[in-house]
CSV table of C-alpha atoms in Angstrom, one decimal:
chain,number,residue,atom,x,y,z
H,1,UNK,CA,113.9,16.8,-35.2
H,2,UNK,CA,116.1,14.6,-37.3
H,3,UNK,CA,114.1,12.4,-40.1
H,4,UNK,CA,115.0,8.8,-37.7
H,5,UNK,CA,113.5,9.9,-34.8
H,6,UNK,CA,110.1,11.6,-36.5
H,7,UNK,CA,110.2,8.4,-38.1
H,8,UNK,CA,110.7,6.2,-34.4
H,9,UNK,CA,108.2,8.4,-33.1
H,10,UNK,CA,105.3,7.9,-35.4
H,11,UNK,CA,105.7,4.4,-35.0
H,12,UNK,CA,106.4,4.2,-31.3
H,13,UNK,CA,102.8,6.0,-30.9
H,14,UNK,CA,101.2,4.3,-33.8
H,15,UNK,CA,102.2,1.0,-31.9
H,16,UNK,CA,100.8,2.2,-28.6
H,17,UNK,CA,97.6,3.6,-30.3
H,18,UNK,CA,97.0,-0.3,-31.8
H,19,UNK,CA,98.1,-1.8,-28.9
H,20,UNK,CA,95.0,-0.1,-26.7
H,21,UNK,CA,92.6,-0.7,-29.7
H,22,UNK,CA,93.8,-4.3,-29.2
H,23,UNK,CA,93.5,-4.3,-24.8
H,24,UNK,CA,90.0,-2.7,-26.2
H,25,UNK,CA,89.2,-5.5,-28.6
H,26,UNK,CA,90.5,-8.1,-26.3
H,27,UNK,CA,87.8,-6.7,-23.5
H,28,UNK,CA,84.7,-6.5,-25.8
H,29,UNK,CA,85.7,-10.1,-27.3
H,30,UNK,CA,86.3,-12.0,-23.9
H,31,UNK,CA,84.4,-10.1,-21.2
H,32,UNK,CA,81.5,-8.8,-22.9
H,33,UNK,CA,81.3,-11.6,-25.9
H,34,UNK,CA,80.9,-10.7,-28.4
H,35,UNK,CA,83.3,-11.9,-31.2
H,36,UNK,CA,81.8,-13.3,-35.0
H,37,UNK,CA,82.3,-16.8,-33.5
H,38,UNK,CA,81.8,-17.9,-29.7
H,39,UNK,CA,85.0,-18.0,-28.0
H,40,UNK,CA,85.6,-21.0,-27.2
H,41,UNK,CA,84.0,-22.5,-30.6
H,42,UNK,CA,87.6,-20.2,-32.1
H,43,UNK,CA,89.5,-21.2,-30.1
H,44,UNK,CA,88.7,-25.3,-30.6
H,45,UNK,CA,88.9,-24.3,-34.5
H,46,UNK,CA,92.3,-23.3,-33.9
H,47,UNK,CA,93.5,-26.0,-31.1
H,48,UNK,CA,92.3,-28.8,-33.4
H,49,UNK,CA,94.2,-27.1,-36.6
H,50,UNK,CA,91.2,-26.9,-38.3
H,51,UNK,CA,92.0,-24.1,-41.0
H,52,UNK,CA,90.1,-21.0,-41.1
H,53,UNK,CA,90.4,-19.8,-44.7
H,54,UNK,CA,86.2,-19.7,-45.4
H,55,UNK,CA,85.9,-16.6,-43.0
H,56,UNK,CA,87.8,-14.0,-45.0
H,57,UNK,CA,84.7,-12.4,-46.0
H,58,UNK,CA,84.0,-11.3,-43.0
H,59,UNK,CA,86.9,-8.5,-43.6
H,60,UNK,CA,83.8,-6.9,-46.1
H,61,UNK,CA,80.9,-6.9,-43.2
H,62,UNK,CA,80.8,-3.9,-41.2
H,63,UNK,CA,79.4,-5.6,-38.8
H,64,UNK,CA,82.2,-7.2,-38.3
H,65,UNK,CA,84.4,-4.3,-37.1
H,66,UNK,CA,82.0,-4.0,-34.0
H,67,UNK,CA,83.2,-7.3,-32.5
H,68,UNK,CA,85.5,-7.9,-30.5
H,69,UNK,CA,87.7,-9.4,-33.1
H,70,UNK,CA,87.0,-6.6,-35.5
H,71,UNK,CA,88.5,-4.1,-33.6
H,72,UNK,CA,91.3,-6.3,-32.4
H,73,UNK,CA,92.0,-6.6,-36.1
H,74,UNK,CA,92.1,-2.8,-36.5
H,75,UNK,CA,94.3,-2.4,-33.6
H,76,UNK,CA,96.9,-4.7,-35.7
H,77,UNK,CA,96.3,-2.5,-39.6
H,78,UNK,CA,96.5,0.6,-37.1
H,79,UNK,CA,100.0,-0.3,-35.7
H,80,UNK,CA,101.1,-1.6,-38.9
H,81,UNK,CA,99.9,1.3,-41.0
H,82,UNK,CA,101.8,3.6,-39.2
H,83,UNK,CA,105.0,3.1,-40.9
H,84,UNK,CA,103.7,4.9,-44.2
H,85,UNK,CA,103.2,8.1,-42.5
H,86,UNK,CA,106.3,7.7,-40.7
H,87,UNK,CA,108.2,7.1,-43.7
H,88,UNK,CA,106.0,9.9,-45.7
H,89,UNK,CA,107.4,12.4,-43.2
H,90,UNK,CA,110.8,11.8,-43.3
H,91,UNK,CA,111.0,12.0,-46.8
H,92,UNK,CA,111.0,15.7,-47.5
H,93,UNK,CA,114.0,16.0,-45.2
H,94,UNK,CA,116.1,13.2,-46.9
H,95,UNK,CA,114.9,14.7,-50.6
H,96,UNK,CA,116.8,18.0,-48.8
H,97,UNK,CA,119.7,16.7,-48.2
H,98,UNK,CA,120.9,15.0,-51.1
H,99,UNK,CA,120.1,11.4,-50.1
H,100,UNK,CA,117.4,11.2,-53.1
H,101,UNK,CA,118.0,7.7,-53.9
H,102,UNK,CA,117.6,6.6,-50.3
H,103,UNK,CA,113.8,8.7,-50.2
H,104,UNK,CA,113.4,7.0,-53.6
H,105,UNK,CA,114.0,3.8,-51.7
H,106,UNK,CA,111.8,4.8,-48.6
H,107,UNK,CA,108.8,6.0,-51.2
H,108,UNK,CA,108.7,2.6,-52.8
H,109,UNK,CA,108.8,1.0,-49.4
H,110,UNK,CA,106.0,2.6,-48.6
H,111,UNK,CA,103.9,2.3,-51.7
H,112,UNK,CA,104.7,-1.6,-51.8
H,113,UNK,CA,103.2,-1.8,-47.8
H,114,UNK,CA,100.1,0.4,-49.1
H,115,UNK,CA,99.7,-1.7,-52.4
H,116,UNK,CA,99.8,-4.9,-50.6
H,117,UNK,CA,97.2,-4.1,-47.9
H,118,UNK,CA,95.0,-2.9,-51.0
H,119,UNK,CA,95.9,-5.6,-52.9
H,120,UNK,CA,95.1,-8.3,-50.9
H,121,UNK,CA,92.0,-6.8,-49.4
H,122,UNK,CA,91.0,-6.0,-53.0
D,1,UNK,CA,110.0,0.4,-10.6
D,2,UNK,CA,111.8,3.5,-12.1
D,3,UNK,CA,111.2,2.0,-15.3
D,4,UNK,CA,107.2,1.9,-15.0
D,5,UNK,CA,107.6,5.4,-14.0
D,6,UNK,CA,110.3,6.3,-16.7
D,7,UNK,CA,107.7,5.0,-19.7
D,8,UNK,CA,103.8,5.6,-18.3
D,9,UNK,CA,102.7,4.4,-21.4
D,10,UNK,CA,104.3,0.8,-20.8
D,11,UNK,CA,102.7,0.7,-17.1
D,12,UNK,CA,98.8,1.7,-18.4
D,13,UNK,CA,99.0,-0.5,-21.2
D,14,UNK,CA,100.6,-3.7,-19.1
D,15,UNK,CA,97.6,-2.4,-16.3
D,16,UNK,CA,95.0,-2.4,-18.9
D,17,UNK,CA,96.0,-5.9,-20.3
D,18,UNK,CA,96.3,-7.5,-17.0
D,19,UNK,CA,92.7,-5.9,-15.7
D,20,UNK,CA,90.9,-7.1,-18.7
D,21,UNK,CA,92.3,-10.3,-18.2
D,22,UNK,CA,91.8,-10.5,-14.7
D,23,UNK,CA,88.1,-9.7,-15.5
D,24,UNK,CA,87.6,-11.9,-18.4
D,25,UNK,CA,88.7,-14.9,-15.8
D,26,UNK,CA,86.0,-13.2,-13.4
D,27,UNK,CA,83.1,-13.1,-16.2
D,28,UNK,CA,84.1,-15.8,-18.6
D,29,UNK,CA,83.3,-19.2,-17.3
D,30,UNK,CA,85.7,-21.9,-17.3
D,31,UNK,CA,85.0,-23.5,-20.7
D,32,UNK,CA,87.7,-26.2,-21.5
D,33,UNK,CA,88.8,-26.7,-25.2
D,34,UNK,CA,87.7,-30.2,-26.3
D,35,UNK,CA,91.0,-30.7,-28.1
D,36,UNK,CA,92.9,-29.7,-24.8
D,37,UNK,CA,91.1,-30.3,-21.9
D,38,UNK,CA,93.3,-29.7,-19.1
D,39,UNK,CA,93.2,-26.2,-20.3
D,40,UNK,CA,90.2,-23.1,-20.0
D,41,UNK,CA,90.5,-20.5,-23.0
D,42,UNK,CA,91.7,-18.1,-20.6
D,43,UNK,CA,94.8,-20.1,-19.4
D,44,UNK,CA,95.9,-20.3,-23.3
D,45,UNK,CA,95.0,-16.6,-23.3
D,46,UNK,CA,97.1,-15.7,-20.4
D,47,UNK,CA,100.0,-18.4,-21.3
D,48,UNK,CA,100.6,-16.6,-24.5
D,49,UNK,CA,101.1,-13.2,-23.2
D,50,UNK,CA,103.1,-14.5,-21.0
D,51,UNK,CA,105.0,-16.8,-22.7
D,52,UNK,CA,105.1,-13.7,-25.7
D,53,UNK,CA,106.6,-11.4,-23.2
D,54,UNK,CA,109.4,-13.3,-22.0
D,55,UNK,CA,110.3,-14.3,-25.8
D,56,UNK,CA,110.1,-10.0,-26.4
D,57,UNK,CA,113.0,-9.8,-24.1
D,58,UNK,CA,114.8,-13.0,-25.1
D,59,UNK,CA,114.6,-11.2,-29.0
D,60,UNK,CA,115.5,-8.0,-28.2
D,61,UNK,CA,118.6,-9.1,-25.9
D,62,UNK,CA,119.8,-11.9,-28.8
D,63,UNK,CA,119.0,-9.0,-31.2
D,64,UNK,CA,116.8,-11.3,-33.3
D,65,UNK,CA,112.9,-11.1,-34.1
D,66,UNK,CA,110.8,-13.4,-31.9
D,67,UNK,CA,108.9,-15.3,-35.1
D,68,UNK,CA,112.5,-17.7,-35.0
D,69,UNK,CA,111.1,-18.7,-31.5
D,70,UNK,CA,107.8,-18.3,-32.0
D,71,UNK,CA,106.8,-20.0,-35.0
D,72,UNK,CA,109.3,-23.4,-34.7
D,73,UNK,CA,108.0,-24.5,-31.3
D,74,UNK,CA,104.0,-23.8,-31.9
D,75,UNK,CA,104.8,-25.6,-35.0
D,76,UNK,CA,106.7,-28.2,-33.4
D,77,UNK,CA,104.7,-28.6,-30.3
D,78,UNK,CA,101.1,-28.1,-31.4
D,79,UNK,CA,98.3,-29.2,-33.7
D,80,UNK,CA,97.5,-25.5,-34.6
D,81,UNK,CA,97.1,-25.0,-38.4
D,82,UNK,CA,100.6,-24.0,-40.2
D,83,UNK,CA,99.3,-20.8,-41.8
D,84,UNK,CA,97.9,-19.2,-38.4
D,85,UNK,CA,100.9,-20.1,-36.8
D,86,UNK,CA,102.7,-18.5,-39.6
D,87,UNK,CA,100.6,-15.4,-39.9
D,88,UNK,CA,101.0,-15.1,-35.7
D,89,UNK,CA,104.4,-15.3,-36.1
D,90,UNK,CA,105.0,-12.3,-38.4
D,91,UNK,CA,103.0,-10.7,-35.6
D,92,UNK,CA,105.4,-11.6,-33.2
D,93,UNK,CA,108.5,-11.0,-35.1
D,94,UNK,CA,107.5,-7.9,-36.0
D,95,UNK,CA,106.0,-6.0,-33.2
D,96,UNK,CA,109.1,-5.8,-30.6
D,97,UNK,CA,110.8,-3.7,-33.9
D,98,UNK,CA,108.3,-1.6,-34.2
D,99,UNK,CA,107.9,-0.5,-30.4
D,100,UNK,CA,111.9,-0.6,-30.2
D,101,UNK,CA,112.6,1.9,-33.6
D,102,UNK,CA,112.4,5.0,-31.6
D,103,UNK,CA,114.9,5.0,-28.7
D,104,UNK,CA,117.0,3.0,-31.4
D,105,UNK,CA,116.9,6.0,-33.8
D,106,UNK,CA,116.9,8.6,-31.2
D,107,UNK,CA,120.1,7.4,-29.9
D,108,UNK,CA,121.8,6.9,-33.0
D,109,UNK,CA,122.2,3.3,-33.2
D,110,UNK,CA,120.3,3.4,-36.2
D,111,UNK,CA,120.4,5.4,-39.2
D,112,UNK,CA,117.1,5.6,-41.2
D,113,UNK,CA,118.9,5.8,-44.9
D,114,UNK,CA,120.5,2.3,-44.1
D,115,UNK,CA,117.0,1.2,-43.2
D,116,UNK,CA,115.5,2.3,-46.1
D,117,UNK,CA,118.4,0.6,-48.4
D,118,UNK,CA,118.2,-2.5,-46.9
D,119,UNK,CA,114.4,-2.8,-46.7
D,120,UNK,CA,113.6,-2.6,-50.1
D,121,UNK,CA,114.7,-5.8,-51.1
D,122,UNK,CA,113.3,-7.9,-48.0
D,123,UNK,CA,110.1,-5.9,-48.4
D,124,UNK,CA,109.4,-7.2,-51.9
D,125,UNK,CA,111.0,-11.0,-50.8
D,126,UNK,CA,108.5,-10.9,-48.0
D,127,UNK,CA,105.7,-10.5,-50.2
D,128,UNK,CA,106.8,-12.9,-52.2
D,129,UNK,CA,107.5,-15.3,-49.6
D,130,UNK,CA,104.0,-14.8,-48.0
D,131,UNK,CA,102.1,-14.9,-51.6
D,132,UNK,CA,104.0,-18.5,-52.7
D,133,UNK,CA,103.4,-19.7,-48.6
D,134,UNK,CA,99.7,-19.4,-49.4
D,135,UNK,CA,100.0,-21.2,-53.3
D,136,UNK,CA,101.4,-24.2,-52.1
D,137,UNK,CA,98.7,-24.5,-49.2
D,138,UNK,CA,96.1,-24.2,-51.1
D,139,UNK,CA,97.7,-26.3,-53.7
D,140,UNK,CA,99.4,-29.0,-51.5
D,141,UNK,CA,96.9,-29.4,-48.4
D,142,UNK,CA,98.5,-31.4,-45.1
D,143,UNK,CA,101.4,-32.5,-47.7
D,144,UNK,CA,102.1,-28.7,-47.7
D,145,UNK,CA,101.9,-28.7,-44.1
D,146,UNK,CA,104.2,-31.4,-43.6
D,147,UNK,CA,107.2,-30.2,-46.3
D,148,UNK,CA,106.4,-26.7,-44.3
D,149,UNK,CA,107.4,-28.3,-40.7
D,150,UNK,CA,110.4,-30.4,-42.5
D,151,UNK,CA,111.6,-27.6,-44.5
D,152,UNK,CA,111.6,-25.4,-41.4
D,153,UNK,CA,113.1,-28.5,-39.5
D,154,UNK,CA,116.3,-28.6,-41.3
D,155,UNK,CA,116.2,-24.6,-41.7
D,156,UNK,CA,116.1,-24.2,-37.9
D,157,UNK,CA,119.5,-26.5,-38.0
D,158,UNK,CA,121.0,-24.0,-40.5
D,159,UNK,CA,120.2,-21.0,-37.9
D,160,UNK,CA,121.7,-22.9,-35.1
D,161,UNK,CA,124.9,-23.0,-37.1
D,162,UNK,CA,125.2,-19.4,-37.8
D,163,UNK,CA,124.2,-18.4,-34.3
D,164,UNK,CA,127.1,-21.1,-33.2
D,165,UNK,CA,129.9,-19.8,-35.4
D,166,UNK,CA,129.0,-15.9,-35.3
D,167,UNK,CA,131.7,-15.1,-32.3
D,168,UNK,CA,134.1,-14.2,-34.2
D,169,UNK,CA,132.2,-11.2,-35.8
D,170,UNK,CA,133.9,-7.8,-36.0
D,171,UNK,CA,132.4,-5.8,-33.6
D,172,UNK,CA,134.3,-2.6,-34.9
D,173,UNK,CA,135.5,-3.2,-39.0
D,174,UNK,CA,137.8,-0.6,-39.8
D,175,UNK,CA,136.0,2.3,-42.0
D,176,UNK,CA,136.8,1.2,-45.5
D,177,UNK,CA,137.0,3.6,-48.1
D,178,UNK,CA,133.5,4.7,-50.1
D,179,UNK,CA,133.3,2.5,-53.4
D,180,UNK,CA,130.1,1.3,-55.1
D,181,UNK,CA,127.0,1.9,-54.6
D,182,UNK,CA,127.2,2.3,-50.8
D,183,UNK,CA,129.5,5.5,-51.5
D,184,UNK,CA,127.7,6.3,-54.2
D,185,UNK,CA,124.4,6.2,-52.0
D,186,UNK,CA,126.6,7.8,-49.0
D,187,UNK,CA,126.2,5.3,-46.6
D,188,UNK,CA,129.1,6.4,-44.2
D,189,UNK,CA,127.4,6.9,-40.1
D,190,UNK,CA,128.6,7.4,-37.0
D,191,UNK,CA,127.3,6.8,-33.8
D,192,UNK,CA,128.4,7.6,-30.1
D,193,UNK,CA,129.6,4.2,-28.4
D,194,UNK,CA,128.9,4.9,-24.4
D,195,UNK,CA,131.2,1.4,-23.9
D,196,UNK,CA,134.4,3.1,-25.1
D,197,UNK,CA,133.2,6.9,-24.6
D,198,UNK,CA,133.9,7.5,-28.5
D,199,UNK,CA,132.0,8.2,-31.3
D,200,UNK,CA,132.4,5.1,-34.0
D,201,UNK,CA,133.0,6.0,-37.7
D,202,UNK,CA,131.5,3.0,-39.9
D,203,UNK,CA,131.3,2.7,-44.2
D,204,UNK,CA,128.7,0.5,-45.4
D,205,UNK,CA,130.5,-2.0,-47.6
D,206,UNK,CA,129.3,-4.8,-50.5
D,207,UNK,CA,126.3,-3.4,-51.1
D,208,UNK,CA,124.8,-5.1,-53.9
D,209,UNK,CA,125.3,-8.8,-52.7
D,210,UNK,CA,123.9,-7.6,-49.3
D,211,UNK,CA,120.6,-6.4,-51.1
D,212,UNK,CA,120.6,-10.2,-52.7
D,213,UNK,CA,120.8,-11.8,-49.4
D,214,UNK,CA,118.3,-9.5,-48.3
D,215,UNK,CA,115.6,-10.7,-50.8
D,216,UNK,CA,116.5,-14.4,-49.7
D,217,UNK,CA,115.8,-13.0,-45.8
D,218,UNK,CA,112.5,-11.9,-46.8
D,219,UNK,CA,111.5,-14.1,-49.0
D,220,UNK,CA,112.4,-16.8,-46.1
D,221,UNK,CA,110.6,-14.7,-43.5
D,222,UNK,CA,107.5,-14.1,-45.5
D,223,UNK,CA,107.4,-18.3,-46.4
D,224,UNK,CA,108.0,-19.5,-43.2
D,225,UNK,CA,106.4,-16.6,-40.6
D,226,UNK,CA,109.9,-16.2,-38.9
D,227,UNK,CA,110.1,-12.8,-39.4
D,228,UNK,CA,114.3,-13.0,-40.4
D,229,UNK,CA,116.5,-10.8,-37.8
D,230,UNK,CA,118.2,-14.1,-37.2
D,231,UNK,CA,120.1,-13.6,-40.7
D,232,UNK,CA,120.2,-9.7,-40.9
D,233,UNK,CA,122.5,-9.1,-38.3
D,234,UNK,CA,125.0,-11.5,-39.8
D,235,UNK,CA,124.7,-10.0,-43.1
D,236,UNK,CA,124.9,-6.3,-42.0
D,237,UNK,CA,128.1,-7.2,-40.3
D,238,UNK,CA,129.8,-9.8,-42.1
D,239,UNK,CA,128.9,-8.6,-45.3
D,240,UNK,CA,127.9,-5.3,-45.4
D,241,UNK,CA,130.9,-4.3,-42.4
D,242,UNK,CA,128.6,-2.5,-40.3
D,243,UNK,CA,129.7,-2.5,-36.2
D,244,UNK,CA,127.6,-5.3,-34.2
D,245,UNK,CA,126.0,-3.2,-31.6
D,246,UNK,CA,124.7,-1.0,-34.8
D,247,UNK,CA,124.1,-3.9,-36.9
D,248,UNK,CA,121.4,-5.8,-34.3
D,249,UNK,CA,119.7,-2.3,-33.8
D,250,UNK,CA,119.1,-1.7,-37.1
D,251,UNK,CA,118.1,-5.4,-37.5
D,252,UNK,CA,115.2,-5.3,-35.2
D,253,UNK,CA,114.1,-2.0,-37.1
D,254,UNK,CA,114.8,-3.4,-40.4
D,255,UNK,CA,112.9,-5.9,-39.2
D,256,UNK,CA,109.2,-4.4,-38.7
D,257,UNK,CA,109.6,-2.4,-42.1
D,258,UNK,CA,110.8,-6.0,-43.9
D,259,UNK,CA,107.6,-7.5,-43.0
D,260,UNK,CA,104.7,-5.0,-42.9
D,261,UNK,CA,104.0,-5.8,-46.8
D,262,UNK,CA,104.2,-9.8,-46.0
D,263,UNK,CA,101.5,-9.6,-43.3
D,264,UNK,CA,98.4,-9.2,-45.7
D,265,UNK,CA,98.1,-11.9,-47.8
D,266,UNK,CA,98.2,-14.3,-44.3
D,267,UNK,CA,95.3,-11.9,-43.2
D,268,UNK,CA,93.3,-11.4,-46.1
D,269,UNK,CA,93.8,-15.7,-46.1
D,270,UNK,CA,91.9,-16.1,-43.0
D,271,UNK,CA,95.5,-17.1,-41.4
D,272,UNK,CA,95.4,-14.0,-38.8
D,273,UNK,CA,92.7,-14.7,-36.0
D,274,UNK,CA,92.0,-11.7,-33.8
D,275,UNK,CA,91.7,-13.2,-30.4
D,276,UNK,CA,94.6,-15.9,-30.9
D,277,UNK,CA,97.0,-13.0,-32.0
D,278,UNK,CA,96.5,-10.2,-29.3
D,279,UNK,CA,97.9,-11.0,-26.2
D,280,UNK,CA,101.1,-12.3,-28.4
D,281,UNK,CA,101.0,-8.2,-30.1
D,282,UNK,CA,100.6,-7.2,-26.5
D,283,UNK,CA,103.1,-9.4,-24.9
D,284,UNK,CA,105.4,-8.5,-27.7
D,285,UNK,CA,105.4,-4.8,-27.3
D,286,UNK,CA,105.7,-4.8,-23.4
D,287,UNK,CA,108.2,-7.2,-23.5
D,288,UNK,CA,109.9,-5.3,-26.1
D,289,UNK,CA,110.3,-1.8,-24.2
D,290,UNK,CA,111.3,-3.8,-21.3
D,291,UNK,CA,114.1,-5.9,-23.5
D,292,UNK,CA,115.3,-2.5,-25.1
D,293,UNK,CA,115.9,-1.2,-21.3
D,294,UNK,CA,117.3,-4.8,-20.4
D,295,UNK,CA,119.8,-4.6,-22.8
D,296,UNK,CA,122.7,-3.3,-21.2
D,297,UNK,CA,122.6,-5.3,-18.4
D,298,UNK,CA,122.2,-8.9,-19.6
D,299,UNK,CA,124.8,-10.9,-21.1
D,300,UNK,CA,124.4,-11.6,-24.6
D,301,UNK,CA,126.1,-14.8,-24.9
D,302,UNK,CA,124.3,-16.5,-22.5
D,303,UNK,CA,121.6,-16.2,-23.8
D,304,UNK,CA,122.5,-17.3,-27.7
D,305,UNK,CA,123.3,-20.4,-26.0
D,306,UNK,CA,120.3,-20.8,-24.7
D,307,UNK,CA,118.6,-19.8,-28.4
D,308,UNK,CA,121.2,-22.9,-30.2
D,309,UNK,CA,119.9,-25.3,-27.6
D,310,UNK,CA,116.5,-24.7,-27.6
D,311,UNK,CA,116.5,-24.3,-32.3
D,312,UNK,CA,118.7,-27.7,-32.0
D,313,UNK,CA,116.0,-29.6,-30.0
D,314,UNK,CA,112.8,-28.0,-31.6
D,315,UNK,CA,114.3,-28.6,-35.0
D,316,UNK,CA,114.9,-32.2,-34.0
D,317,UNK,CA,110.6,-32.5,-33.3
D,318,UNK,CA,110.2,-30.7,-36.5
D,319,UNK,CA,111.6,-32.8,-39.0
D,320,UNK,CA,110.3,-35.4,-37.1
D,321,UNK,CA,106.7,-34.5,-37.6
D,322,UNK,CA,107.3,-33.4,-41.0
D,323,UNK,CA,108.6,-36.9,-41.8
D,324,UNK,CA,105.5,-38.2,-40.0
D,325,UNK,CA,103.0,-36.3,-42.3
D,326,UNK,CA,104.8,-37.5,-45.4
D,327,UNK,CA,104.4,-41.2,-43.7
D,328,UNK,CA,107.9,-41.8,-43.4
D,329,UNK,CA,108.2,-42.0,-40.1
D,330,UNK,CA,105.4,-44.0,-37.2
């Protein structure tokens, strides 16, 4: 398998995968209810443009990542995420084959993604 | 129907989606939002995956990332906070690349050293972008908001013009010879063109002001949530001489990669709110295999007409209520 379509396949699935821990999210949030904030109290928050920037501690609660929301939020990282494996496994092949500078490239890319997901979290 | 039965992932997960929805209208009662009451929270629900389906296969056929849709007219048309709008909008703009990557690459339409290259630079302009979006909201406040919608306003007008005078693109430069740091790199492809039943020879070309241009893209996609396929297919084939078929492909892939590092600071902000975002994720990547298989058979430049219209107009309410919020305007 050449290194673009390990790559395209990774993420294909990785997108899949977060897109049913998102359907899965979605049901636990708005069929069973329960999210960190009632549903319809959110969504007035967001309607009314009322900023939500004092909840980002709820990232640190464990609790949080058995709501609805939480695992809707996972579904998202999950998908995203996927692209540094993906990129991690082509790079042995491209290191092969002379294009060092382009793995170089691909290595960085990667580490920049993880770095700013631990960054920001941090 | 050969299409559901083609991709059985694409028919569970559009089956799953519309049976949770159909039983969260069943369970949920119908609880209006005080700020618009002649809708439930299930009609917004189901109007934006919808409405983030169809603008999946309006991105995928134009060959640009949906946040350029996306993010002007919620902006534009809504009272929903700048920096959730923005943070949904790298959502958007980046999900129909990411579920699109793999038949683009398996095909050949894509190479993944080009991708690589090319998403270095937009990778760190996106974090920058997303990092200086959040300092001057937290340092500006509905001022920021306002420059944010006028900025993007006159922006939008900019996009319109490029999307208006890109016909005359080359759709197949002529193979220059390897120079710089594309040859150096070895950035020469081919790829098998089923239109003209030949395989296409192409040499990457100006290679250094493309990765320039590419930190602008980012650091414009990261500020403003638009994601930036709108400007990488111009610059991969006006500047960097790649053909246009291969130049929106790797766009779109480009695309996903650009923006994975400029998501985090919108949701580490607060900016990224679960519920709101997934049925636009899930709308996107539906709407995305099915653009991807649309493709072929829709006509292009119809469609980019529609996209100048509709920027032109939304643009137009932009500045408008940007002026408003710097009290300029009644």
């Amino acid at each position: 398998m050449s290194s673009g379509s390990s790559y395209g396949s990774i993420v294909y699935w990785g997108t899949i995968t977060g897109s049913v821990l998102v359907v899965l999210g979605s049901f636990i949030g708005l069929v069973y209810g329960s999210t960190w904030l009632p549903v319809e109290q959110q969504y007035e928050l967001i309607m009314s443009g009322k900023v939500m920037a004092n909840m980002p501690d709820r990232y640190n609660e464990v609790a949080f990542y058995y709501t609805g929301d939480g695992v809707i939020l996972l579904g998202i990282i999950v998908a995203i995420l996927s692209l540094v494996p993906a990129i991690v496994v082509t790079l042995p092949q491209l290191w092969r084959t002379n294009a060092r500078v382009v793995a170089l490239c691909g290595a960085i890319n990667a580490a920049l993604i993880v770095s700013a997901a631990l960054f920001s979290f941090s | 129907m050969k299409l559901f039965v083609k991709i059985p992932e694409l028919s569970l997960l559009l089956l799953a989606t519309l049976g949770c929805y159909s039983l969260a209208f069943a369970v949920m009662p119908d609880i209006a939002v005080p700020s618009l009451p002649m809708m439930s929270v299930m009609d917004i629900v189901v109007a934006s995956f919808v409405l983030s389906f169809v603008i999946a296969i309006v991105a995928v056929i134009a060959g640009i990332g949906g946040g350029v849709i996306f993010t002007p007219i919620v902006l534009g048309f809504t009272s929903i906070d700048t920096m959730v709008v923005r943070a949904t909008g790298l959502v958007v703009a980046m999900f129909s690349g990411l579920i699109s990557a793999a038949p683009l690459l398996r095909q050949g339409l894509v190479d993944i050293r080009l991708v690589y290259v090319c998403a270095l630079p937009t990778v760190i302009g996106g974090m920058v972008g997303a990092w200086v979006a959040i300092a001057v909201e937290n340092s500006m406040g509905t001022q920021g908001d306002a420059l944010v919608r006028l900025l993007l306003g006159i922006m939008l007008l900019g996009v319109a013009y490029v999307f208006l005078h890109s016909g005359g693109r080359n759709d197949y430069p002529v193979a220059a010879d390897p120079k710089g740091w594309a040859g150096r790199l070895g950035l020469n492809f081919t790829y098998f063109e089923t239109s003209l039943d030949q395989s296409i020879r192409y040499q990457v070309a100006r290679l250094g002001p493309a990765v320039g241009l590419f930190l602008l893209v980012g650091f414009v996609g990261g500020f403003f949530g638009l994601g930036g396929g709108w400007a990488m297919v111009p610059v991969l084939n006006l500047v960097m001489a790649i053909p246009l078929k291969a130049a929106a492909a790797s766009s779109g892939v480009l695309l996903a990669l650009g923006n994975a590092a400029a998501i985090w600071p919108y949701v580490v902000y607060g900016a990224l709110v679960p519920l709101l975002v997934a049925p636009w994720m899930l709308g996107q990547v539906t709407g995305g295999i099915l653009g991807a298989y649309l493709l072929s058979r829709v006509k292009v430049a119809v469609v980019r007409r529609l996209l100048i219209v509709m920027l032109c107009l939304t643009s137009v309410k932009l500045i408008h209520r940007g002026l408003q919020g710097f009290g300029v305007m009644p």
